[in-house]
Amino acid sequence: MVNRRTAAGEVLNADERLTVLEAVRAYTHGSAYAAGEEALKGTLARGKLADFVVLSDDLWAVDPARLKDVAVGATVVGGVPEYDSGALA
């Protein structure tokens, strides 16, 4: 969504690129909204399901070309760690 590159590395419709913030919002709040579950999911807030990931890098600080290299260190679903490579230690 941010880089809009094909598997061959060519830019696909550069004018349709999103910012990192727009892409993260589309995957989080946008997905919850599309499912009609924005009252339960999509943002981190008291009373909502605590689904989140711990990433190896700050998405807002990393070079957009490196976004594909950001690794998932842990996932938490419903407040329960489901995957942890040691990031939650």
C-alpha atoms as an extended CHARMM CRD file, in Angstrom:
* protein
*
        89  EXT
         1         1  MET       CA              0.0000000000        0.0000000000        0.0000000000  PROA      1               0.0000000000
         2         2  VAL       CA              2.8700000000        2.3600000000        0.7610000000  PROA      2               0.0000000000
         3         3  ASN       CA              5.3380000000        1.3690000000       -1.9280000000  PROA      3               0.0000000000
         4         4  ARG       CA              2.9120000000        0.0040000000       -4.5440000000  PROA      4               0.0000000000
         5         5  ARG       CA              5.4900000000       -2.2660000000       -6.1590000000  PROA      5               0.0000000000
         6         6  THR       CA              4.8490000000       -5.4030000000       -8.1690000000  PROA      6               0.0000000000
         7         7  ALA       CA              6.7300000000       -8.6520000000       -7.5020000000  PROA      7               0.0000000000
         8         8  ALA       CA              9.1180000000       -7.5370000000      -10.2510000000  PROA      8               0.0000000000
         9         9  GLY       CA              9.7890000000       -4.2850000000       -8.3860000000  PROA      9               0.0000000000
        10        10  GLU       CA              7.9310000000       -1.9540000000      -10.7370000000  PROA      10              0.0000000000
        11        11  VAL       CA              5.8770000000        0.8760000000       -9.2380000000  PROA      11              0.0000000000
        12        12  LEU       CA              2.1580000000        0.3220000000       -9.7590000000  PROA      12              0.0000000000
        13        13  ASN       CA              0.0600000000        3.5120000000       -9.9250000000  PROA      13              0.0000000000
        14        14  ALA       CA              2.3270000000        5.6910000000       -7.7880000000  PROA      14              0.0000000000
        15        15  ASP       CA             -0.4530000000        8.2490000000       -7.3450000000  PROA      15              0.0000000000
        16        16  GLU       CA             -2.4140000000        5.6520000000       -5.3440000000  PROA      16              0.0000000000
        17        17  ARG       CA              0.2850000000        5.1640000000       -2.6930000000  PROA      17              0.0000000000
        18        18  LEU       CA             -0.7350000000        5.6100000000        0.9310000000  PROA      18              0.0000000000
        19        19  THR       CA              1.2600000000        7.0100000000        3.8130000000  PROA      19              0.0000000000
        20        20  VAL       CA              2.3120000000        4.5760000000        6.5360000000  PROA      20              0.0000000000
        21        21  LEU       CA             -0.3680000000        6.0500000000        8.8080000000  PROA      21              0.0000000000
        22        22  GLU       CA             -3.0620000000        5.5850000000        6.1540000000  PROA      22              0.0000000000
        23        23  ALA       CA             -1.9540000000        1.9800000000        5.5170000000  PROA      23              0.0000000000
        24        24  VAL       CA             -1.8890000000        1.0530000000        9.2130000000  PROA      24              0.0000000000
        25        25  ARG       CA             -5.3040000000        2.6320000000        9.7030000000  PROA      25              0.0000000000
        26        26  ALA       CA             -6.6950000000        0.7140000000        6.7120000000  PROA      26              0.0000000000
        27        27  TYR       CA             -5.4830000000       -2.6030000000        8.1470000000  PROA      27              0.0000000000
        28        28  THR       CA             -6.6610000000       -1.8690000000       11.6870000000  PROA      28              0.0000000000
        29        29  HSD       CA             -9.6100000000        0.5040000000       11.9720000000  PROA      29              0.0000000000
        30        30  GLY       CA            -10.6270000000        0.0320000000        8.3500000000  PROA      30              0.0000000000
        31        31  SER       CA            -10.8240000000       -3.7420000000        8.6630000000  PROA      31              0.0000000000
        32        32  ALA       CA            -12.7960000000       -3.4980000000       11.9100000000  PROA      32              0.0000000000
        33        33  TYR       CA            -15.1620000000       -0.9780000000       10.3220000000  PROA      33              0.0000000000
        34        34  ALA       CA            -15.6680000000       -3.1880000000        7.2450000000  PROA      34              0.0000000000
        35        35  ALA       CA            -16.6400000000       -6.0670000000        9.5360000000  PROA      35              0.0000000000
        36        36  GLY       CA            -18.9730000000       -3.8260000000       11.5740000000  PROA      36              0.0000000000
        37        37  GLU       CA            -16.7880000000       -4.4020000000       14.6500000000  PROA      37              0.0000000000
        38        38  GLU       CA            -15.2240000000       -0.9770000000       15.1750000000  PROA      38              0.0000000000
        39        39  ALA       CA            -16.7610000000       -0.7870000000       18.6670000000  PROA      39              0.0000000000
        40        40  LEU       CA            -14.7070000000       -3.8600000000       19.6410000000  PROA      40              0.0000000000
        41        41  LYS       CA            -11.6180000000       -3.6870000000       17.4220000000  PROA      41              0.0000000000
        42        42  GLY       CA             -9.4610000000       -1.4510000000       15.2870000000  PROA      42              0.0000000000
        43        43  THR       CA             -7.9120000000        0.8570000000       17.8750000000  PROA      43              0.0000000000
        44        44  LEU       CA             -6.2170000000        0.3580000000       21.2170000000  PROA      44              0.0000000000
        45        45  ALA       CA             -8.6490000000        1.6140000000       23.8300000000  PROA      45              0.0000000000
        46        46  ARG       CA            -10.0400000000        0.5170000000       27.1720000000  PROA      46              0.0000000000
        47        47  GLY       CA            -12.8380000000       -1.9930000000       26.6760000000  PROA      47              0.0000000000
        48        48  LYS       CA            -11.7250000000       -3.0890000000       23.2060000000  PROA      48              0.0000000000
        49        49  LEU       CA            -10.1230000000       -6.4000000000       22.3220000000  PROA      49              0.0000000000
        50        50  ALA       CA             -6.3690000000       -6.1380000000       22.8210000000  PROA      50              0.0000000000
        51        51  ASP       CA             -5.1350000000       -7.4790000000       19.5070000000  PROA      51              0.0000000000
        52        52  PHE       CA             -1.7270000000       -6.0560000000       18.6000000000  PROA      52              0.0000000000
        53        53  VAL       CA              1.7340000000       -6.8710000000       17.3080000000  PROA      53              0.0000000000
        54        54  VAL       CA              5.2350000000       -6.0400000000       18.4850000000  PROA      54              0.0000000000
        55        55  LEU       CA              7.4240000000       -5.1360000000       15.5070000000  PROA      55              0.0000000000
        56        56  SER       CA             11.1900000000       -5.0410000000       15.0640000000  PROA      56              0.0000000000
        57        57  ASP       CA             11.1300000000       -1.4510000000       13.8130000000  PROA      57              0.0000000000
        58        58  ASP       CA              9.0960000000        1.7280000000       14.1210000000  PROA      58              0.0000000000
        59        59  LEU       CA              6.9550000000        1.8210000000       10.9700000000  PROA      59              0.0000000000
        60        60  TRP       CA              7.0020000000        5.6130000000       11.0000000000  PROA      60              0.0000000000
        61        61  ALA       CA             10.8040000000        5.8000000000       11.2420000000  PROA      61              0.0000000000
        62        62  VAL       CA             11.9150000000        3.0370000000        8.8910000000  PROA      62              0.0000000000
        63        63  ASP       CA             12.6810000000        3.8060000000        5.2430000000  PROA      63              0.0000000000
        64        64  PRO       CA              9.5170000000        2.8650000000        3.3100000000  PROA      64              0.0000000000
        65        65  ALA       CA             11.6170000000        0.6290000000        1.0400000000  PROA      65              0.0000000000
        66        66  ARG       CA             12.4680000000       -1.4530000000        4.1480000000  PROA      66              0.0000000000
        67        67  LEU       CA              8.8740000000       -1.9600000000        5.3420000000  PROA      67              0.0000000000
        68        68  LYS       CA              8.9070000000       -5.4560000000        3.8620000000  PROA      68              0.0000000000
        69        69  ASP       CA             11.8220000000       -6.3160000000        6.1650000000  PROA      69              0.0000000000
        70        70  VAL       CA             10.0710000000       -5.3630000000        9.4200000000  PROA      70              0.0000000000
        71        71  ALA       CA              9.6960000000       -8.5340000000       11.4750000000  PROA      71              0.0000000000
        72        72  VAL       CA              6.9110000000       -9.5170000000       13.8440000000  PROA      72              0.0000000000
        73        73  GLY       CA              8.3190000000      -10.1310000000       17.3210000000  PROA      73              0.0000000000
        74        74  ALA       CA              5.0410000000      -11.0210000000       18.9880000000  PROA      74              0.0000000000
        75        75  THR       CA              1.2920000000      -11.0740000000       18.4630000000  PROA      75              0.0000000000
        76        76  VAL       CA             -1.3420000000      -10.6760000000       21.1600000000  PROA      76              0.0000000000
        77        77  VAL       CA             -4.9370000000      -11.6730000000       20.4070000000  PROA      77              0.0000000000
        78        78  GLY       CA             -7.6980000000      -10.8800000000       22.8740000000  PROA      78              0.0000000000
        79        79  GLY       CA             -5.0560000000       -9.9640000000       25.4240000000  PROA      79              0.0000000000
        80        80  VAL       CA             -3.3700000000      -13.3940000000       25.1370000000  PROA      80              0.0000000000
        81        81  PRO       CA              0.1160000000      -13.7590000000       23.6060000000  PROA      81              0.0000000000
        82        82  GLU       CA             -0.2460000000      -16.0720000000       20.5910000000  PROA      82              0.0000000000
        83        83  TYR       CA              3.2950000000      -15.7190000000       19.2050000000  PROA      83              0.0000000000
        84        84  ASP       CA              6.4160000000      -14.4840000000       20.9440000000  PROA      84              0.0000000000
        85        85  SER       CA              9.9410000000      -14.6260000000       19.5540000000  PROA      85              0.0000000000
        86        86  GLY       CA             11.1790000000      -13.1810000000       22.8400000000  PROA      86              0.0000000000
        87        87  ALA       CA              9.9070000000       -9.6480000000       22.2240000000  PROA      87              0.0000000000
        88        88  LEU       CA              7.6050000000       -9.7230000000       25.2600000000  PROA      88              0.0000000000
        89        89  ALA       CA             10.3350000000      -10.8070000000       27.6790000000  PROA      89              0.0000000000
